[in-house]
Amino acid sequence: PEAFRGDLDLLIEASIAAGREAMKFFRNDVQVWWKNEGTSPVTAADHAANDILLDRLRGARPDYGWLSEESEDDPVRIGQDRVFIVDPIDGTRAFMEGRDTWVVSAAVTERGRTLAGVLYAPSLDELFVADATGRVEKNGKALRIIEHEGRTRISAADDMFKRFTRDLGEIERMSRIPSLAYRLAMIADGRMDATIVKPNAHDWDLAAADLILTNAGGGVCDVSGERPLYNSVTAKHGILFAGREDLLGRMVKAA
């Protein structure tokens, strides 16, 4: 029966298990290493959550490719139609600081597009899910972006903020949340209107959150208005805009 279980159900189960494992380390004195010449932290919790995701997901779908922030990249994935793209803890810095806004991010992609995506924020008890039928839910309730009255709520680094927000009217600048995936979830559930993504975001930050936001009526695009594709050789992106559909066009124009 395992082969007939939906990919989304599998992602949900694995993400919850990984999130529960990570919670054992949360606000405890967790071991930290630094990678990418000391710019990127990784903790024992990232590794433990990654082990669970790998075991549950590849165990059930050994023919799917694998791309994870915490696994050595296996280029075999490039030739595989369906690929798991995961970040065991997106928002590791928030996790290390004892802040709640970190998520387990897990997606299945097919030829560059996300088929199913899950974001699980165990410390907040929030589960976002989306699939290729257009379904998107937060804790079992359907999500739909409603145009926000009042100032446009946006999160962006200083340089990006000045460059791209001039056509967005009155702006309320949101405080920065380290987890990119969670920022996209906040747009999907109406707590934020847009975010500008610095260059070099990775597939594992975006693949699940993109589908959640898109199904809710928002979107993600690059400066020329193109939607990102996932499972490329580099698995990296340039500047991206994420937000309500009506705001994306205005940010692209400003670019």
PDB file of C-alpha atoms in Angstrom:
ATOM      1  CA  PRO A   1       0.000   0.000   0.000  1.00  0.00           C
ATOM      2  CA  GLU A   2       2.956   2.371   0.563  1.00  0.00           C
ATOM      3  CA  ALA A   3       3.365   3.035  -3.178  1.00  0.00           C
ATOM      4  CA  PHE A   4      -0.248   4.216  -3.464  1.00  0.00           C
ATOM      5  CA  ARG A   5      -0.077   6.718  -0.615  1.00  0.00           C
ATOM      6  CA  GLY A   6      -0.055  10.254  -1.917  1.00  0.00           C
ATOM      7  CA  ASP A   7       3.189  12.169  -1.975  1.00  0.00           C
ATOM      8  CA  LEU A   8       1.592  14.951   0.082  1.00  0.00           C
ATOM      9  CA  ASP A   9       0.588  12.561   2.880  1.00  0.00           C
ATOM     10  CA  LEU A  10       4.109  11.194   2.899  1.00  0.00           C
ATOM     11  CA  LEU A  11       5.614  14.697   3.110  1.00  0.00           C
ATOM     12  CA  ILE A  12       3.260  15.632   5.961  1.00  0.00           C
ATOM     13  CA  GLU A  13       4.099  12.551   8.004  1.00  0.00           C
ATOM     14  CA  ALA A  14       7.854  12.897   7.470  1.00  0.00           C
ATOM     15  CA  SER A  15       7.889  16.656   8.160  1.00  0.00           C
ATOM     16  CA  ILE A  16       5.989  16.259  11.427  1.00  0.00           C
ATOM     17  CA  ALA A  17       8.358  13.500  12.545  1.00  0.00           C
ATOM     18  CA  ALA A  18      11.394  15.632  11.624  1.00  0.00           C
ATOM     19  CA  GLY A  19       9.948  18.686  13.371  1.00  0.00           C
ATOM     20  CA  ARG A  20       9.274  16.730  16.549  1.00  0.00           C
ATOM     21  CA  GLU A  21      12.851  15.482  16.509  1.00  0.00           C
ATOM     22  CA  ALA A  22      14.173  19.038  16.064  1.00  0.00           C
ATOM     23  CA  MET A  23      12.032  20.208  19.005  1.00  0.00           C
ATOM     24  CA  LYS A  24      14.068  17.948  21.313  1.00  0.00           C
ATOM     25  CA  PHE A  25      17.041  20.250  20.641  1.00  0.00           C
ATOM     26  CA  PHE A  26      15.126  23.551  20.610  1.00  0.00           C
ATOM     27  CA  ARG A  27      16.092  25.984  23.409  1.00  0.00           C
ATOM     28  CA  ASN A  28      18.547  23.402  24.686  1.00  0.00           C
ATOM     29  CA  ASP A  29      22.273  23.893  24.414  1.00  0.00           C
ATOM     30  CA  VAL A  30      22.504  22.635  20.836  1.00  0.00           C
ATOM     31  CA  GLN A  31      25.802  21.858  19.125  1.00  0.00           C
ATOM     32  CA  VAL A  32      26.578  24.224  16.221  1.00  0.00           C
ATOM     33  CA  TRP A  33      29.005  23.987  13.299  1.00  0.00           C
ATOM     34  CA  TRP A  34      29.718  26.670  10.696  1.00  0.00           C
ATOM     35  CA  LYS A  35      29.915  25.943   6.972  1.00  0.00           C
ATOM     36  CA  ASN A  36      30.461  28.022   3.793  1.00  0.00           C
ATOM     37  CA  GLU A  37      33.570  29.657   5.292  1.00  0.00           C
ATOM     38  CA  GLY A  38      31.850  30.288   8.588  1.00  0.00           C
ATOM     39  CA  THR A  39      28.808  32.152   7.258  1.00  0.00           C
ATOM     40  CA  SER A  40      26.163  29.450   7.546  1.00  0.00           C
ATOM     41  CA  PRO A  41      25.312  27.714  10.838  1.00  0.00           C
ATOM     42  CA  VAL A  42      24.219  24.090  11.079  1.00  0.00           C
ATOM     43  CA  THR A  43      23.162  22.371  14.290  1.00  0.00           C
ATOM     44  CA  ALA A  44      22.809  18.832  15.588  1.00  0.00           C
ATOM     45  CA  ALA A  45      19.043  19.362  15.158  1.00  0.00           C
ATOM     46  CA  ASP A  46      19.462  20.014  11.401  1.00  0.00           C
ATOM     47  CA  HIS A  47      21.321  16.708  11.056  1.00  0.00           C
ATOM     48  CA  ALA A  48      18.829  14.738  13.161  1.00  0.00           C
ATOM     49  CA  ALA A  49      15.842  16.130  11.239  1.00  0.00           C
ATOM     50  CA  ASN A  50      17.583  15.468   7.918  1.00  0.00           C
ATOM     51  CA  ASP A  51      18.172  11.823   8.889  1.00  0.00           C
ATOM     52  CA  ILE A  52      14.450  11.366   9.572  1.00  0.00           C
ATOM     53  CA  LEU A  53      13.394  13.010   6.301  1.00  0.00           C
ATOM     54  CA  LEU A  54      15.864  10.936   4.305  1.00  0.00           C
ATOM     55  CA  ASP A  55      14.805   7.718   5.999  1.00  0.00           C
ATOM     56  CA  ARG A  56      11.039   8.314   5.666  1.00  0.00           C
ATOM     57  CA  LEU A  57      10.972   9.892   2.210  1.00  0.00           C
ATOM     58  CA  ARG A  58      13.616   7.924   0.319  1.00  0.00           C
ATOM     59  CA  GLY A  59      12.555   4.813   2.217  1.00  0.00           C
ATOM     60  CA  ALA A  60       9.079   5.147   0.692  1.00  0.00           C
ATOM     61  CA  ARG A  61      10.183   6.472  -2.732  1.00  0.00           C
ATOM     62  CA  PRO A  62      13.662   5.119  -3.496  1.00  0.00           C
ATOM     63  CA  ASP A  63      13.303   6.085  -7.179  1.00  0.00           C
ATOM     64  CA  TYR A  64      12.895   9.813  -6.410  1.00  0.00           C
ATOM     65  CA  GLY A  65      15.933  12.100  -6.465  1.00  0.00           C
ATOM     66  CA  TRP A  66      17.149  13.870  -3.322  1.00  0.00           C
ATOM     67  CA  LEU A  67      18.262  17.452  -2.705  1.00  0.00           C
ATOM     68  CA  SER A  68      18.719  18.659   0.867  1.00  0.00           C
ATOM     69  CA  GLU A  69      20.593  21.536   2.444  1.00  0.00           C
ATOM     70  CA  GLU A  70      22.163  19.024   4.839  1.00  0.00           C
ATOM     71  CA  SER A  71      23.088  16.196   2.435  1.00  0.00           C
ATOM     72  CA  GLU A  72      26.005  16.110   0.031  1.00  0.00           C
ATOM     73  CA  ASP A  73      24.570  16.897  -3.398  1.00  0.00           C
ATOM     74  CA  ASP A  74      24.232  13.862  -5.652  1.00  0.00           C
ATOM     75  CA  PRO A  75      24.109  15.031  -9.292  1.00  0.00           C
ATOM     76  CA  VAL A  76      22.083  11.916 -10.174  1.00  0.00           C
ATOM     77  CA  ARG A  77      19.031  14.012  -9.185  1.00  0.00           C
ATOM     78  CA  ILE A  78      19.407  16.127 -12.357  1.00  0.00           C
ATOM     79  CA  GLY A  79      18.288  13.209 -14.512  1.00  0.00           C
ATOM     80  CA  GLN A  80      15.419  12.149 -12.251  1.00  0.00           C
ATOM     81  CA  ASP A  81      11.840  13.202 -13.032  1.00  0.00           C
ATOM     82  CA  ARG A  82      10.661  13.435  -9.441  1.00  0.00           C
ATOM     83  CA  VAL A  83      12.852  14.820  -6.685  1.00  0.00           C
ATOM     84  CA  PHE A  84      12.467  15.436  -2.957  1.00  0.00           C
ATOM     85  CA  ILE A  85      13.739  18.924  -2.104  1.00  0.00           C
ATOM     86  CA  VAL A  86      14.051  19.503   1.639  1.00  0.00           C
ATOM     87  CA  ASP A  87      15.437  21.847   4.242  1.00  0.00           C
ATOM     88  CA  PRO A  88      15.321  20.097   7.628  1.00  0.00           C
ATOM     89  CA  ILE A  89      15.351  23.476   9.425  1.00  0.00           C
ATOM     90  CA  ASP A  90      14.803  26.627   7.395  1.00  0.00           C
ATOM     91  CA  GLY A  91      15.604  29.483   9.756  1.00  0.00           C
ATOM     92  CA  THR A  92      18.490  27.837  11.630  1.00  0.00           C
ATOM     93  CA  ARG A  93      19.506  31.223  13.059  1.00  0.00           C
ATOM     94  CA  ALA A  94      16.015  31.743  14.518  1.00  0.00           C
ATOM     95  CA  PHE A  95      16.209  28.189  15.909  1.00  0.00           C
ATOM     96  CA  MET A  96      19.583  28.930  17.542  1.00  0.00           C
ATOM     97  CA  GLU A  97      18.223  32.152  19.067  1.00  0.00           C
ATOM     98  CA  GLY A  98      15.234  30.318  20.547  1.00  0.00           C
ATOM     99  CA  ARG A  99      12.781  32.102  18.232  1.00  0.00           C
ATOM    100  CA  ASP A 100       9.716  30.237  16.946  1.00  0.00           C
ATOM    101  CA  THR A 101       9.890  31.141  13.254  1.00  0.00           C
ATOM    102  CA  TRP A 102      11.702  28.107  11.820  1.00  0.00           C
ATOM    103  CA  VAL A 103      10.201  25.388   9.676  1.00  0.00           C
ATOM    104  CA  VAL A 104      10.760  21.969   8.225  1.00  0.00           C
ATOM    105  CA  SER A 105      10.389  22.445   4.463  1.00  0.00           C
ATOM    106  CA  ALA A 106       9.708  19.451   2.199  1.00  0.00           C
ATOM    107  CA  ALA A 107       8.600  19.266  -1.432  1.00  0.00           C
ATOM    108  CA  VAL A 108       8.270  16.892  -4.347  1.00  0.00           C
ATOM    109  CA  THR A 109       9.130  18.430  -7.704  1.00  0.00           C
ATOM    110  CA  GLU A 110       8.597  17.053 -11.198  1.00  0.00           C
ATOM    111  CA  ARG A 111      10.633  18.454 -14.093  1.00  0.00           C
ATOM    112  CA  GLY A 112      11.267  21.703 -12.266  1.00  0.00           C
ATOM    113  CA  ARG A 113       7.798  22.384 -10.841  1.00  0.00           C
ATOM    114  CA  THR A 114       6.553  21.647  -7.320  1.00  0.00           C
ATOM    115  CA  LEU A 115       3.854  18.947  -7.128  1.00  0.00           C
ATOM    116  CA  ALA A 116       3.436  18.881  -3.345  1.00  0.00           C
ATOM    117  CA  GLY A 117       4.843  20.998  -0.546  1.00  0.00           C
ATOM    118  CA  VAL A 118       4.766  21.081   3.247  1.00  0.00           C
ATOM    119  CA  LEU A 119       6.007  23.640   5.762  1.00  0.00           C
ATOM    120  CA  TYR A 120       5.829  22.578   9.388  1.00  0.00           C
ATOM    121  CA  ALA A 121       6.596  25.043  12.193  1.00  0.00           C
ATOM    122  CA  PRO A 122       6.524  22.788  15.274  1.00  0.00           C
ATOM    123  CA  SER A 123       7.202  25.528  17.811  1.00  0.00           C
ATOM    124  CA  LEU A 124       4.186  27.471  16.470  1.00  0.00           C
ATOM    125  CA  ASP A 125       2.087  24.349  15.835  1.00  0.00           C
ATOM    126  CA  GLU A 126       1.496  25.460  12.220  1.00  0.00           C
ATOM    127  CA  LEU A 127       1.272  23.093   9.262  1.00  0.00           C
ATOM    128  CA  PHE A 128       1.009  24.489   5.725  1.00  0.00           C
ATOM    129  CA  VAL A 129       0.300  22.053   2.875  1.00  0.00           C
ATOM    130  CA  ALA A 130      -0.235  22.396  -0.878  1.00  0.00           C
ATOM    131  CA  ASP A 131      -0.490  20.103  -3.879  1.00  0.00           C
ATOM    132  CA  ALA A 132      -0.834  20.244  -7.662  1.00  0.00           C
ATOM    133  CA  THR A 133      -4.655  20.208  -7.523  1.00  0.00           C
ATOM    134  CA  GLY A 134      -4.588  23.797  -6.222  1.00  0.00           C
ATOM    135  CA  ARG A 135      -5.227  22.759  -2.623  1.00  0.00           C
ATOM    136  CA  VAL A 136      -3.574  24.879   0.069  1.00  0.00           C
ATOM    137  CA  GLU A 137      -4.291  24.722   3.788  1.00  0.00           C
ATOM    138  CA  LYS A 138      -2.966  25.957   7.100  1.00  0.00           C
ATOM    139  CA  ASN A 139      -3.849  23.586   9.950  1.00  0.00           C
ATOM    140  CA  GLY A 140      -6.649  22.128   7.813  1.00  0.00           C
ATOM    141  CA  LYS A 141      -8.251  25.441   6.761  1.00  0.00           C
ATOM    142  CA  ALA A 142      -8.132  26.608   3.131  1.00  0.00           C
ATOM    143  CA  LEU A 143      -5.979  29.693   2.483  1.00  0.00           C
ATOM    144  CA  ARG A 144      -6.789  32.521   0.092  1.00  0.00           C
ATOM    145  CA  ILE A 145      -4.985  35.855  -0.038  1.00  0.00           C
ATOM    146  CA  ILE A 146      -7.374  38.768   0.377  1.00  0.00           C
ATOM    147  CA  GLU A 147      -6.208  42.171  -0.776  1.00  0.00           C
ATOM    148  CA  HIS A 148      -4.999  44.011   2.301  1.00  0.00           C
ATOM    149  CA  GLU A 149      -6.454  47.449   3.020  1.00  0.00           C
ATOM    150  CA  GLY A 150      -3.894  50.007   4.083  1.00  0.00           C
ATOM    151  CA  ARG A 151      -0.139  50.066   3.786  1.00  0.00           C
ATOM    152  CA  THR A 152       1.736  47.382   1.868  1.00  0.00           C
ATOM    153  CA  ARG A 153       3.515  45.172   4.419  1.00  0.00           C
ATOM    154  CA  ILE A 154       6.882  44.137   3.062  1.00  0.00           C
ATOM    155  CA  SER A 155      10.076  42.471   4.291  1.00  0.00           C
ATOM    156  CA  ALA A 156      13.371  43.157   2.511  1.00  0.00           C
ATOM    157  CA  ALA A 157      17.044  43.884   3.124  1.00  0.00           C
ATOM    158  CA  ASP A 158      17.968  47.593   2.985  1.00  0.00           C
ATOM    159  CA  ASP A 159      19.481  47.689  -0.510  1.00  0.00           C
ATOM    160  CA  MET A 160      16.627  45.653  -2.035  1.00  0.00           C
ATOM    161  CA  PHE A 161      14.034  47.679  -0.197  1.00  0.00           C
ATOM    162  CA  LYS A 162      15.189  50.969  -1.726  1.00  0.00           C
ATOM    163  CA  ARG A 163      15.521  49.525  -5.232  1.00  0.00           C
ATOM    164  CA  PHE A 164      12.208  47.786  -5.764  1.00  0.00           C
ATOM    165  CA  THR A 165       9.491  49.263  -3.577  1.00  0.00           C
ATOM    166  CA  ARG A 166       8.978  52.689  -5.134  1.00  0.00           C
ATOM    167  CA  ASP A 167       5.748  51.711  -6.937  1.00  0.00           C
ATOM    168  CA  LEU A 168       4.102  49.998  -3.986  1.00  0.00           C
ATOM    169  CA  GLY A 169       2.464  53.049  -2.411  1.00  0.00           C
ATOM    170  CA  GLU A 170       2.558  53.461   1.348  1.00  0.00           C
ATOM    171  CA  ILE A 171       4.732  50.803   2.931  1.00  0.00           C
ATOM    172  CA  GLU A 172       4.972  49.230   6.348  1.00  0.00           C
ATOM    173  CA  ARG A 173       8.334  47.568   6.707  1.00  0.00           C
ATOM    174  CA  MET A 174       8.166  44.234   8.518  1.00  0.00           C
ATOM    175  CA  SER A 175      10.928  43.047  10.836  1.00  0.00           C
ATOM    176  CA  ARG A 176      13.176  40.455   9.263  1.00  0.00           C
ATOM    177  CA  ILE A 177      12.442  36.764   9.670  1.00  0.00           C
ATOM    178  CA  PRO A 178      15.439  34.512   8.926  1.00  0.00           C
ATOM    179  CA  SER A 179      13.321  31.720   7.410  1.00  0.00           C
ATOM    180  CA  LEU A 180      12.533  32.594   3.793  1.00  0.00           C
ATOM    181  CA  ALA A 181      10.029  29.736   3.610  1.00  0.00           C
ATOM    182  CA  TYR A 182       8.174  31.096   6.628  1.00  0.00           C
ATOM    183  CA  ARG A 183       8.073  34.595   5.121  1.00  0.00           C
ATOM    184  CA  LEU A 184       6.316  33.141   2.063  1.00  0.00           C
ATOM    185  CA  ALA A 185       3.885  31.298   4.350  1.00  0.00           C
ATOM    186  CA  MET A 186       3.120  34.598   6.097  1.00  0.00           C
ATOM    187  CA  ILE A 187       2.190  36.115   2.731  1.00  0.00           C
ATOM    188  CA  ALA A 188      -0.008  33.096   1.963  1.00  0.00           C
ATOM    189  CA  ASP A 189      -1.931  33.483   5.229  1.00  0.00           C
ATOM    190  CA  GLY A 190      -2.250  37.260   4.990  1.00  0.00           C
ATOM    191  CA  ARG A 191       0.227  38.494   7.610  1.00  0.00           C
ATOM    192  CA  MET A 192       2.528  40.087   5.021  1.00  0.00           C
ATOM    193  CA  ASP A 193       2.056  41.303   1.442  1.00  0.00           C
ATOM    194  CA  ALA A 194       5.467  40.826  -0.183  1.00  0.00           C
ATOM    195  CA  THR A 195       9.121  40.039   0.354  1.00  0.00           C
ATOM    196  CA  ILE A 196      12.191  40.611  -1.783  1.00  0.00           C
ATOM    197  CA  VAL A 197      14.613  37.700  -1.829  1.00  0.00           C
ATOM    198  CA  LYS A 198      18.347  38.353  -1.986  1.00  0.00           C
ATOM    199  CA  PRO A 199      20.413  36.506  -4.627  1.00  0.00           C
ATOM    200  CA  ASN A 200      21.557  32.947  -3.860  1.00  0.00           C
ATOM    201  CA  ALA A 201      18.405  31.589  -2.244  1.00  0.00           C
ATOM    202  CA  HIS A 202      18.384  27.818  -2.763  1.00  0.00           C
ATOM    203  CA  ASP A 203      15.741  25.425  -4.010  1.00  0.00           C
ATOM    204  CA  TRP A 204      15.294  24.001  -0.519  1.00  0.00           C
ATOM    205  CA  ASP A 205      14.283  27.446   0.816  1.00  0.00           C
ATOM    206  CA  LEU A 206      11.638  27.865  -1.864  1.00  0.00           C
ATOM    207  CA  ALA A 207      10.246  24.708  -3.464  1.00  0.00           C
ATOM    208  CA  ALA A 208       7.542  23.972  -0.867  1.00  0.00           C
ATOM    209  CA  ALA A 209       6.727  27.587   0.033  1.00  0.00           C
ATOM    210  CA  ASP A 210       6.370  28.602  -3.635  1.00  0.00           C
ATOM    211  CA  LEU A 211       3.459  26.192  -4.200  1.00  0.00           C
ATOM    212  CA  ILE A 212       1.814  27.168  -0.896  1.00  0.00           C
ATOM    213  CA  LEU A 213       1.958  30.852  -1.831  1.00  0.00           C
ATOM    214  CA  THR A 214       0.957  30.298  -5.477  1.00  0.00           C
ATOM    215  CA  ASN A 215      -2.076  28.175  -4.575  1.00  0.00           C
ATOM    216  CA  ALA A 216      -3.156  30.856  -2.081  1.00  0.00           C
ATOM    217  CA  GLY A 217      -3.245  33.406  -4.906  1.00  0.00           C
ATOM    218  CA  GLY A 218       0.248  34.889  -4.717  1.00  0.00           C
ATOM    219  CA  GLY A 219       3.431  33.991  -6.520  1.00  0.00           C
ATOM    220  CA  VAL A 220       7.197  34.005  -6.830  1.00  0.00           C
ATOM    221  CA  CYS A 221       9.098  35.402  -9.821  1.00  0.00           C
ATOM    222  CA  ASP A 222      12.487  36.763 -10.849  1.00  0.00           C
ATOM    223  CA  VAL A 223      13.197  40.352 -11.929  1.00  0.00           C
ATOM    224  CA  SER A 224      11.942  39.630 -15.453  1.00  0.00           C
ATOM    225  CA  GLY A 225       8.701  38.099 -14.177  1.00  0.00           C
ATOM    226  CA  GLU A 226       9.671  34.455 -14.831  1.00  0.00           C
ATOM    227  CA  ARG A 227       8.631  31.761 -12.339  1.00  0.00           C
ATOM    228  CA  PRO A 228      11.545  29.854 -10.808  1.00  0.00           C
ATOM    229  CA  LEU A 229      12.263  26.253 -11.786  1.00  0.00           C
ATOM    230  CA  TYR A 230      13.624  23.762  -9.274  1.00  0.00           C
ATOM    231  CA  ASN A 231      16.188  20.949  -9.365  1.00  0.00           C
ATOM    232  CA  SER A 232      18.638  22.835 -11.593  1.00  0.00           C
ATOM    233  CA  VAL A 233      22.356  22.009 -11.498  1.00  0.00           C
ATOM    234  CA  THR A 234      23.187  24.872  -9.100  1.00  0.00           C
ATOM    235  CA  ALA A 235      19.821  24.784  -7.248  1.00  0.00           C
ATOM    236  CA  LYS A 236      20.304  28.546  -6.722  1.00  0.00           C
ATOM    237  CA  HIS A 237      18.420  31.688  -7.752  1.00  0.00           C
ATOM    238  CA  GLY A 238      19.013  35.393  -8.374  1.00  0.00           C
ATOM    239  CA  ILE A 239      16.889  38.196  -6.928  1.00  0.00           C
ATOM    240  CA  LEU A 240      13.288  37.033  -6.509  1.00  0.00           C
ATOM    241  CA  PHE A 241      10.024  38.742  -5.660  1.00  0.00           C
ATOM    242  CA  ALA A 242       7.320  36.961  -3.672  1.00  0.00           C
ATOM    243  CA  GLY A 243       3.935  38.369  -2.868  1.00  0.00           C
ATOM    244  CA  ARG A 244       0.380  39.043  -3.907  1.00  0.00           C
ATOM    245  CA  GLU A 245      -0.051  38.775  -7.672  1.00  0.00           C
ATOM    246  CA  ASP A 246      -0.874  42.479  -8.095  1.00  0.00           C
ATOM    247  CA  LEU A 247       2.347  43.497  -6.319  1.00  0.00           C
ATOM    248  CA  LEU A 248       4.626  41.189  -8.326  1.00  0.00           C
ATOM    249  CA  GLY A 249       3.967  43.081 -11.555  1.00  0.00           C
ATOM    250  CA  ARG A 250       4.767  46.396  -9.898  1.00  0.00           C
ATOM    251  CA  MET A 251       8.037  45.088  -8.441  1.00  0.00           C
ATOM    252  CA  VAL A 252       9.043  43.654 -11.829  1.00  0.00           C
ATOM    253  CA  LYS A 253       8.366  47.062 -13.424  1.00  0.00           C
ATOM    254  CA  ALA A 254      10.574  48.751 -10.824  1.00  0.00           C
ATOM    255  CA  ALA A 255      13.349  46.290 -11.703  1.00  0.00           C
TER     256      ALA A 255
END
